[in-house]
CSV table of C-alpha atoms in Angstrom, one decimal:
chain,number,residue,atom,x,y,z
A,291,MET,CA,-75.7,-14.6,4.3
A,292,ALA,CA,-73.8,-11.8,3.2
A,293,ALA,CA,-72.4,-11.9,6.0
A,294,ARG,CA,-71.1,-15.4,6.1
A,295,LEU,CA,-69.9,-15.0,3.0
A,296,GLY,CA,-67.9,-11.5,3.4
A,297,SER,CA,-66.4,-13.7,6.4
A,298,LYS,CA,-65.4,-16.5,4.2
A,299,THR,CA,-64.1,-14.2,1.4
A,300,LYS,CA,-61.7,-12.5,4.2
A,301,THR,CA,-60.4,-15.7,5.3
A,302,VAL,CA,-59.6,-16.7,2.0
A,303,SER,CA,-57.9,-13.7,1.4
A,304,THR,CA,-55.7,-13.7,4.8
A,305,THR,CA,-54.7,-17.4,3.8
A,306,ALA,CA,-53.7,-16.6,0.3
A,307,ALA,CA,-51.6,-13.4,1.7
A,308,ALA,CA,-49.7,-15.9,4.3
A,309,VAL,CA,-48.9,-18.6,1.6
A,310,THR,CA,-47.9,-15.6,-0.8
A,311,ASN,CA,-45.6,-14.3,2.4
A,312,THR,CA,-44.2,-17.9,3.0
A,313,ALA,CA,-43.3,-18.6,-1.0
A,314,ALA,CA,-41.7,-15.1,-0.9
A,315,ARG,CA,-39.4,-16.2,2.3
A,316,THR,CA,-38.7,-19.5,0.7
A,317,ALA,CA,-37.9,-18.4,-2.2
A,318,THR,CA,-35.3,-15.7,-0.8
A,319,ILE,CA,-33.4,-18.7,1.6
A,320,VAL,CA,-33.7,-21.0,-1.8
A,321,ALA,CA,-31.5,-17.8,-3.7
A,322,ASP,CA,-29.1,-17.3,-1.0
A,323,ALA,CA,-28.3,-21.0,-0.4
A,324,PRO,CA,-25.0,-21.9,-2.3
A,325,THR,CA,-25.2,-23.7,-5.3
A,326,GLU,CA,-23.6,-27.2,-6.3
A,327,GLU,CA,-20.8,-25.2,-7.8
A,328,ALA,CA,-20.3,-23.5,-4.7
A,329,LEU,CA,-20.2,-26.0,-2.5
A,330,ALA,CA,-17.7,-27.9,-5.1
A,331,THR,CA,-15.2,-25.1,-4.7
A,332,ASN,CA,-16.0,-24.2,-1.1
A,333,PRO,CA,-17.1,-27.1,1.0
A,334,ASP,CA,-17.6,-24.8,3.9
A,335,ALA,CA,-20.2,-22.6,2.2
A,336,SER,CA,-23.0,-25.1,3.1
A,337,THR,CA,-22.8,-23.5,7.1
A,338,ALA,CA,-21.8,-20.0,6.0
A,339,GLY,CA,-25.7,-18.7,6.4
A,340,GLU,CA,-26.5,-20.8,9.3
A,341,ALA,CA,-27.1,-18.6,12.5
A,342,THR,CA,-23.6,-18.8,15.4
A,343,PRO,CA,-25.6,-18.7,18.1
A,344,SER,CA,-22.4,-19.4,20.6
A,345,LYS,CA,-20.4,-16.0,19.1
A,346,SER,CA,-23.3,-13.5,19.0
A,347,SER,CA,-25.9,-14.9,21.5
A,348,SER,CA,-25.8,-12.6,24.5
A,349,ASN,CA,-27.2,-15.9,26.7
A,350,PRO,CA,-24.8,-17.1,29.6
A,351,ILE,CA,-25.5,-20.5,29.2
A,352,PHE,CA,-24.6,-20.1,25.8
A,353,GLN,CA,-21.4,-18.8,26.3
A,354,LEU,CA,-20.7,-20.9,29.6
A,355,VAL,CA,-20.9,-23.9,27.1
A,356,ASN,CA,-18.9,-22.3,24.3
A,357,TYR,CA,-16.3,-21.6,26.7
A,358,VAL,CA,-15.9,-25.0,28.2
A,359,LYS,CA,-15.9,-26.3,24.8
A,360,ASN,CA,-13.2,-24.2,23.5
A,361,SER,CA,-10.8,-24.8,26.7
A,362,ALA,CA,-11.2,-28.8,26.1
A,363,THR,CA,-10.7,-28.4,22.7
A,364,ASN,CA,-7.6,-26.2,23.1
A,365,PHE,CA,-6.2,-28.5,25.6
A,366,LYS,CA,-6.8,-31.6,23.5
A,367,ASP,CA,-5.2,-30.2,20.2
A,368,GLY,CA,-1.9,-28.6,22.9
A,369,LEU,CA,-1.3,-31.7,24.1
A,370,MET,CA,-1.2,-33.7,20.6
A,371,GLN,CA,1.1,-30.5,19.6
A,372,MET,CA,3.5,-31.2,22.9
A,373,ASN,CA,3.6,-35.4,21.6
A,374,THR,CA,4.2,-34.2,18.3
A,375,ASP,CA,6.9,-31.8,19.3
A,376,HIS,CA,8.6,-34.3,21.5
A,377,ARG,CA,8.8,-36.8,18.7
A,378,ARG,CA,10.1,-34.4,16.3
A,379,CYS,CA,12.6,-33.8,19.1
A,380,ASN,CA,13.7,-37.6,19.6
A,381,ALA,CA,14.2,-37.7,15.7
A,382,ILE,CA,16.7,-34.2,16.2
A,383,ARG,CA,18.2,-35.7,18.7
A,384,GLU,CA,19.0,-39.2,16.9
A,385,LYS,CA,19.9,-37.1,14.2
A,386,GLN,CA,22.9,-35.7,16.1
A,387,THR,CA,24.0,-38.8,17.6
A,388,ILE,CA,24.5,-40.3,14.2
A,389,PHE,CA,26.3,-37.2,13.1
A,390,ALA,CA,28.6,-37.5,16.6
A,391,LYS,CA,29.4,-41.2,16.1
A,392,ALA,CA,30.6,-40.7,12.4
A,393,ASN,CA,32.9,-38.4,13.8
A,394,ASP,CA,33.7,-40.7,16.5
A,395,ALA,CA,32.1,-38.5,18.9
A,396,ILE,CA,29.6,-39.1,21.8
A,397,ARG,CA,26.2,-36.0,22.2
A,398,PRO,CA,26.4,-35.7,25.4
A,399,ARG,CA,23.0,-35.3,27.5
A,400,GLY,CA,21.2,-32.0,28.8
A,401,PRO,CA,22.4,-28.5,27.5
A,402,LYS,CA,25.3,-29.3,25.9
A,403,GLY,CA,24.1,-31.7,23.8
A,404,LEU,CA,22.6,-29.3,21.7
A,405,GLN,CA,26.2,-28.2,20.3
A,406,THR,CA,26.6,-31.2,18.6
A,407,GLY,CA,26.2,-30.4,14.9
A,408,GLY,CA,24.5,-32.4,12.2
A,409,ILE,CA,21.5,-30.0,12.3
A,410,SER,CA,20.0,-27.0,10.9
A,411,TYR,CA,19.4,-23.8,13.0
A,412,GLU,CA,16.0,-24.4,13.0
A,413,GLU,CA,16.1,-27.9,14.1
A,414,TYR,CA,18.7,-26.5,16.8
A,415,ASP,CA,16.2,-23.6,17.8
A,416,PHE,CA,13.3,-26.5,18.0
A,417,LEU,CA,15.4,-28.3,20.4
A,418,LYS,CA,15.9,-25.6,22.9
A,419,LYS,CA,12.3,-25.0,23.1
A,420,GLY,CA,11.5,-28.4,23.5
A,421,LEU,CA,13.5,-28.5,26.8
A,422,VAL,CA,11.9,-25.2,28.1
A,423,ASP,CA,8.5,-27.0,27.3
A,424,ARG,CA,9.3,-30.0,29.5
A,425,ASN,CA,10.9,-28.0,32.1
A,426,LYS,CA,7.7,-25.9,32.2
A,427,LEU,CA,5.3,-28.7,32.1
A,428,PHE,CA,6.9,-30.8,34.8
A,429,LEU,CA,7.0,-27.5,36.9
A,430,VAL,CA,3.2,-27.2,36.2
A,431,GLY,CA,2.5,-30.6,37.0
A,432,MET,CA,4.7,-30.2,40.4
A,433,VAL,CA,2.3,-26.8,41.1
A,434,SER,CA,-1.0,-28.7,40.6
A,435,VAL,CA,-0.1,-32.0,42.5
A,436,ALA,CA,1.7,-29.8,45.3
A,437,LEU,CA,-0.4,-26.8,45.8
A,438,PRO,CA,-3.6,-27.6,44.0
A,439,ASN,CA,-5.6,-24.9,45.6
A,440,TYR,CA,-3.3,-22.5,44.2
A,441,PHE,CA,-3.1,-24.1,40.6
A,442,VAL,CA,-5.7,-21.4,39.1
A,443,TYR,CA,-3.9,-18.5,40.9
A,444,TYR,CA,-0.2,-19.5,39.6
A,445,LEU,CA,-1.6,-19.8,35.6
A,446,TRP,CA,-3.1,-16.3,36.6
A,447,SER,CA,-0.2,-14.7,38.2
A,448,PHE,CA,2.7,-16.7,35.8
A,449,PRO,CA,0.7,-17.3,32.1
A,450,ASP,CA,4.1,-16.9,30.4
A,451,MET,CA,4.7,-20.7,32.2
A,452,MET,CA,3.0,-22.5,30.0
A,453,PRO,CA,4.5,-24.4,27.4
A,454,THR,CA,4.7,-23.7,23.6
A,455,PRO,CA,1.7,-25.1,22.5
A,456,PHE,CA,-0.5,-23.3,25.1
A,457,LEU,CA,1.8,-20.0,25.1
A,458,LYS,CA,0.0,-16.8,23.2
A,459,GLY,CA,2.7,-15.1,21.4
A,460,LYS,CA,3.1,-11.3,22.4
A,461,ASP,CA,3.3,-9.0,19.5
A,462,MET,CA,6.6,-7.0,18.3
A,463,ASN,CA,5.2,-3.7,19.2
A,464,GLU,CA,4.2,-5.1,22.8
A,465,ILE,CA,8.0,-5.7,23.7
A,466,SER,CA,9.4,-3.0,21.9
A,467,ARG,CA,7.0,-0.8,24.3
A,468,VAL,CA,8.2,-1.9,27.7
A,469,ARG,CA,11.8,-2.2,26.3
A,470,CYS,CA,11.6,1.7,25.4
A,471,HIS,CA,9.7,2.4,28.8
A,472,ALA,CA,12.7,0.3,30.5
A,473,VAL,CA,15.4,2.1,29.0
A,474,ILE,CA,13.8,5.5,30.2
A,475,SER,CA,13.3,4.2,33.7
A,476,THR,CA,16.9,3.1,34.0
A,477,LEU,CA,18.5,6.3,32.5
A,478,LEU,CA,16.6,8.1,35.5
A,479,ASN,CA,17.5,5.8,38.0
A,480,ILE,CA,21.4,6.1,36.8
A,481,GLU,CA,20.6,9.9,36.7
A,482,LYS,CA,19.2,9.7,40.6
A,483,GLY,CA,22.1,7.2,41.6
A,484,ALA,CA,24.5,9.7,40.7
A,485,ARG,CA,22.8,12.9,42.0
A,486,VAL,CA,21.0,11.5,45.4
A,487,ALA,CA,21.9,9.0,48.2
A,488,PRO,CA,20.3,5.7,48.8
A,489,TRP,CA,18.2,5.6,51.9
A,490,THR,CA,20.1,2.9,53.2
A,491,ALA,CA,23.2,5.1,53.4
A,492,LYS,CA,21.6,7.1,56.6
A,493,LEU,CA,21.2,3.2,58.5
A,494,ASN,CA,25.2,3.1,58.1
A,495,PRO,CA,26.9,6.3,59.5
A,496,PHE,CA,30.6,4.5,58.7
A,497,GLY,CA,29.8,4.0,55.1
A,498,ARG,CA,29.8,7.7,53.6
A,499,LYS,CA,32.9,7.4,51.6
A,500,SER,CA,31.5,4.0,50.0
A,501,THR,CA,28.5,5.5,49.4
A,502,GLU,CA,30.3,8.8,47.7
A,503,LYS,CA,32.7,5.9,45.4
A,504,ALA,CA,29.4,4.4,44.1
A,505,MET,CA,27.8,7.8,43.2
A,506,ASN,CA,30.9,9.1,41.6
A,507,ARG,CA,31.1,5.4,39.6
A,508,LEU,CA,27.3,6.3,38.5
A,509,GLY,CA,28.6,10.0,37.1
A,510,SER,CA,32.4,8.7,35.5
A,511,PHE,CA,29.7,5.8,33.8
A,512,ILE,CA,27.1,9.0,32.7
A,513,THR,CA,29.9,10.6,31.3
A,514,LEU,CA,31.2,8.1,29.7
A,515,GLY,CA,27.8,6.9,27.6
A,516,CYS,CA,26.8,10.7,26.7
A,517,ASP,CA,30.5,10.9,25.2
A,518,THR,CA,29.6,7.5,23.1
A,519,LEU,CA,26.4,8.8,22.0
A,520,GLU,CA,27.5,12.0,20.8
A,521,GLU,CA,30.4,10.9,18.6
A,522,THR,CA,29.6,10.8,14.9
A,523,GLY,CA,28.7,7.6,13.7
A,524,ALA,CA,27.6,6.0,16.8
A,525,ALA,CA,24.5,4.5,15.1
A,526,GLY,CA,23.7,1.5,14.0
A,527,SER,CA,26.6,-1.3,14.4
A,528,ASN,CA,29.5,1.2,14.4
A,529,GLY,CA,28.0,2.4,17.2
A,530,GLY,CA,28.5,-0.9,19.0
A,531,LYS,CA,32.2,-1.2,17.9
A,532,MET,CA,32.8,1.8,19.3
A,533,ILE,CA,31.3,0.7,22.8
A,534,LEU,CA,33.4,-2.5,22.3
A,535,ASN,CA,36.7,-0.4,21.8
A,536,LYS,CA,35.8,1.7,24.9
A,537,LEU,CA,35.8,-1.2,26.7
A,538,LYS,CA,38.5,-3.2,25.5
A,539,THR,CA,41.0,-3.0,28.6
A,540,GLN,CA,38.2,-5.2,30.1
A,541,LEU,CA,37.2,-7.2,27.8
A,542,TYR,CA,40.4,-8.6,26.9
A,543,THR,CA,43.0,-9.3,30.2
A,544,SER,CA,45.8,-11.2,30.6
A,545,GLU,CA,45.2,-12.7,33.7
A,546,PRO,CA,41.9,-15.3,34.0
A,547,LEU,CA,38.5,-13.8,35.1
A,548,THR,CA,37.2,-14.2,38.3
A,549,LYS,CA,33.9,-14.6,39.1
A,550,GLN,CA,33.2,-11.1,39.9
A,551,GLN,CA,34.1,-10.5,36.5
A,552,ARG,CA,31.6,-13.5,34.7
A,553,LEU,CA,29.1,-12.9,36.8
A,554,LEU,CA,28.9,-9.2,36.2
A,555,ALA,CA,29.2,-9.2,39.6
A,556,GLY,CA,30.4,-5.6,42.1
A,557,ASN,CA,31.7,-2.6,40.5
A,558,ILE,CA,31.6,-4.4,36.8
A,559,VAL,CA,28.2,-3.8,35.4
A,560,PRO,CA,26.1,-1.2,37.8
A,561,LYS,CA,23.2,-2.5,39.2
A,562,PRO,CA,20.5,0.4,37.4
A,563,ILE,CA,22.0,-1.1,34.4
A,564,MET,CA,21.8,-4.7,35.5
A,565,SER,CA,18.0,-4.6,36.9
A,566,GLY,CA,17.5,-2.1,33.4
A,567,LEU,CA,18.5,-4.7,31.4
A,568,THR,CA,16.5,-7.6,32.9
A,569,LYS,CA,13.1,-6.1,32.3
A,570,ALA,CA,14.4,-5.5,28.9
A,571,ILE,CA,15.0,-8.9,27.8
A,572,GLY,CA,12.0,-10.0,30.1
A,573,ALA,CA,9.7,-8.4,27.7
A,574,ASP,CA,9.6,-10.8,25.0
A,575,PRO,CA,8.4,-14.4,26.5
A,576,LEU,CA,10.1,-16.6,24.8
A,577,ASN,CA,13.6,-15.2,26.6
A,578,LYS,CA,12.2,-15.9,29.9
A,579,GLY,CA,12.8,-19.9,29.8
A,580,SER,CA,11.2,-22.3,32.3
A,581,SER,CA,11.5,-20.0,35.7
A,582,PRO,CA,8.0,-17.9,36.8
A,583,PHE,CA,10.3,-15.0,37.8
A,584,GLY,CA,11.7,-14.6,34.6
A,585,ILE,CA,15.6,-14.9,33.9
A,586,GLY,CA,18.9,-13.2,35.2
A,587,VAL,CA,20.9,-11.0,33.0
A,588,ILE,CA,23.7,-13.9,32.8
A,589,LYS,CA,21.3,-16.7,32.5
A,590,HIS,CA,20.1,-15.3,29.5
A,591,VAL,CA,23.9,-14.1,28.3
A,592,GLU,CA,25.1,-17.9,28.6
A,593,SER,CA,22.2,-18.8,26.5
A,594,VAL,CA,22.7,-16.4,23.8
A,595,THR,CA,26.5,-17.3,23.7
A,596,LEU,CA,25.8,-21.0,22.6
A,597,ALA,CA,23.3,-20.0,20.0
A,598,ASP,CA,26.3,-18.0,19.1
A,599,GLU,CA,28.7,-20.7,19.4
A,600,PHE,CA,26.5,-22.7,17.2
A,601,LEU,CA,26.0,-20.6,14.5
A,602,VAL,CA,29.7,-19.7,14.1
A,603,ASP,CA,30.9,-23.6,14.5
A,604,GLN,CA,28.1,-25.0,12.0
A,605,ASN,CA,29.1,-22.1,9.8
A,606,VAL,CA,24.6,-21.3,9.6
A,607,ASP,CA,23.9,-18.9,6.5
A,608,LEU,CA,21.9,-16.2,8.3
A,609,ASN,CA,20.1,-16.2,4.6
A,610,SER,CA,18.7,-19.7,5.4
A,611,ILE,CA,16.7,-18.8,8.4
A,612,ASN,CA,13.3,-17.9,8.2
A,613,SER,CA,11.7,-14.3,9.0
A,614,ALA,CA,10.0,-15.5,11.9
A,615,LEU,CA,13.2,-17.3,13.4
A,616,LEU,CA,15.3,-14.3,12.7
A,617,GLU,CA,13.5,-12.1,14.7
A,618,GLU,CA,13.1,-14.5,17.7
A,619,ALA,CA,16.8,-14.7,17.3
A,620,CYS,CA,17.7,-10.7,17.1
A,621,SER,CA,14.9,-10.0,19.9
A,622,ALA,CA,16.7,-12.3,22.0
A,623,ARG,CA,19.9,-10.0,21.8
A,624,LEU,CA,17.8,-7.0,22.1
A,625,ILE,CA,18.1,-6.2,18.2
A,626,GLY,CA,15.8,-4.1,16.2
A,627,SER,CA,12.4,-2.8,16.4
A,628,PRO,CA,8.9,-4.0,14.9
A,629,GLY,CA,9.7,-2.0,11.5
A,630,TRP,CA,12.7,-3.7,10.6
A,631,SER,CA,13.2,-5.9,7.0
A,632,ASP,CA,15.1,-9.0,7.3
A,633,GLU,CA,18.1,-7.4,5.6
A,634,GLU,CA,18.2,-5.0,8.4
A,635,ARG,CA,18.4,-8.3,11.2
A,636,LYS,CA,20.7,-10.1,8.7
A,637,GLY,CA,23.6,-7.4,8.9
A,638,ALA,CA,22.7,-6.4,12.7
A,639,LEU,CA,23.4,-10.4,13.6
A,640,THR,CA,26.3,-10.4,11.1
A,641,SER,CA,28.0,-7.5,13.1
A,642,TRP,CA,26.9,-9.2,16.5
A,643,LEU,CA,28.6,-12.3,15.6
A,644,GLN,CA,31.6,-10.8,14.2
A,645,GLU,CA,32.0,-8.6,17.3
A,646,THR,CA,31.1,-11.5,19.7
A,647,GLU,CA,32.1,-14.6,19.1
A,648,ILE,CA,34.6,-14.6,15.7
A,649,THR,CA,36.9,-11.5,16.6
A,650,PRO,CA,37.5,-12.9,20.0
A,651,ARG,CA,38.2,-16.2,18.8
A,652,GLU,CA,40.7,-14.8,16.6
A,653,VAL,CA,42.7,-12.8,19.6
A,654,THR,CA,42.6,-15.7,22.1
A,655,LYS,CA,44.0,-18.1,20.1
A,656,ASP,CA,47.1,-17.9,21.5
A,657,GLY,CA,45.5,-18.4,24.8
A,658,ASP,CA,47.8,-15.8,26.6
A,659,VAL,CA,44.4,-13.4,26.5
A,660,HIS,CA,41.2,-14.1,28.1
A,661,TYR,CA,37.8,-12.7,27.0
A,662,ASN,CA,35.2,-11.7,28.9
A,663,GLY,CA,32.1,-12.4,26.7
A,664,ASN,CA,29.3,-12.0,29.1
A,665,LEU,CA,30.8,-8.1,29.5
A,666,ALA,CA,30.7,-8.0,26.0
A,667,ARG,CA,27.4,-8.9,25.3
A,668,ALA,CA,25.8,-7.4,28.1
A,669,ALA,CA,27.5,-3.9,26.8
A,670,LEU,CA,26.1,-4.6,23.0
A,671,MET,CA,22.5,-5.7,24.3
A,672,CYS,CA,22.3,-2.4,26.7
A,673,TYR,CA,23.2,-0.2,23.1
A,674,ASN,CA,20.8,-2.4,21.3
A,675,ALA,CA,18.2,-1.6,23.6
A,676,VAL,CA,19.0,2.2,23.9
A,677,GLU,CA,19.1,2.1,19.7
A,678,GLY,CA,16.0,0.3,19.4
A,679,THR,CA,14.4,3.2,21.7
A,680,ARG,CA,15.8,5.8,19.2
A,681,ASP,CA,14.9,4.1,16.4
A,682,SER,CA,12.1,6.2,14.1
A,683,ARG,CA,9.9,3.0,13.8
A,684,ALA,CA,10.3,2.4,17.9
A,685,ASP,CA,6.3,1.8,18.9
A,686,SER,CA,6.4,4.6,21.8
A,687,SER,CA,5.6,7.9,20.0
A,688,LEU,CA,6.3,10.4,22.6
A,689,LEU,CA,9.7,8.5,23.2
A,690,ARG,CA,10.6,9.2,19.5
A,691,VAL,CA,9.5,12.6,20.0
A,692,MET,CA,11.7,13.3,22.6
A,693,TYR,CA,14.8,12.1,21.0
A,694,SER,CA,14.2,13.5,17.7
A,695,GLY,CA,13.3,17.4,18.9
A,696,GLN,CA,11.6,20.0,17.0
A,697,LYS,CA,11.1,19.3,13.5
A,698,ASN,CA,13.1,21.5,11.2
A,699,GLN,CA,14.9,23.2,14.2
A,700,PRO,CA,17.9,22.2,15.6
A,701,ILE,CA,18.0,20.9,19.4
A,702,LEU,CA,19.1,23.2,22.1
A,703,ASN,CA,21.9,22.4,24.3
């Protein structure tokens, strides 16, 4: 009898302890739950304490389901955004058409129609991106239909070929690093080309003189570059002006430009510089256009030329351009580094427009002088890339140390 009474007493005490623990957990949950006032101010507070197995769970099934769900959601949102962007592009084009009719003109189709006035620079840039996105979408559709088995490999090999709503932006620090490395590799290639003959020269025993001429041209280019960069005040916008002054006889000619001069081919610009400039331009995905293999220097220069003409013709106030768009405009011209302020970018862009568009128009207004704008812009892009590498705010720290030398000590000659 005593044993039975003792067992019942233990059972009652155990049940009471369990009830006490349950009540304590319930009180804790109630205390942590959001109040009505918190829900009124923050509707998302009701789900703040819920578990998120899709993010923290290591279960591969949860991860796979979450990946498929996010991919489908992002794809749907991207398509909706493209539809919204297309409607806005149509509205902007209609705005340009009305402006052209008011001035007794016709808005041309294609890229030339973008130069029609009546819109802001933000709308102009939006139209350009819309045109590139349509070309990318067409190319993606063609690859998916013609080469469905290789479509995944296409997206993996060329991730920048997706339209803007699906494109992941690139950090400015990463762009700066790629451009700094492109500058250094180009300088090394120029030095090597002036000192060492290419291996193809051995295959042609009769091309010795032409090889020596090519090496001498690179050597003279090295001397010109060193003299320019060592001049007093050859920094910032003043350095760009000095570069253009040294090239004045090639920029302004009394005879019409030849195809070779317009394409910067042959002996106009050395091949190592064109190759390095292509790498620096392609560091920013927004500069690549709709080509999966990147964009050439001439194509990019022509695109920048159209933008410069729009800014000057429409008398766009640079203060009206927002920070993100201003950074993209300067990146297209290889201007600046990640740490630049909006005022610095506006000043550099103003100087760019003055030297490449406004001043040449005044010089060539009589029609007797011909201006090689492709050469001027390519030369300034090269200078801007070097200047960005020398900038103390560039992301490549080792390259900055190389340019700055030892602290508190002069750089040895």
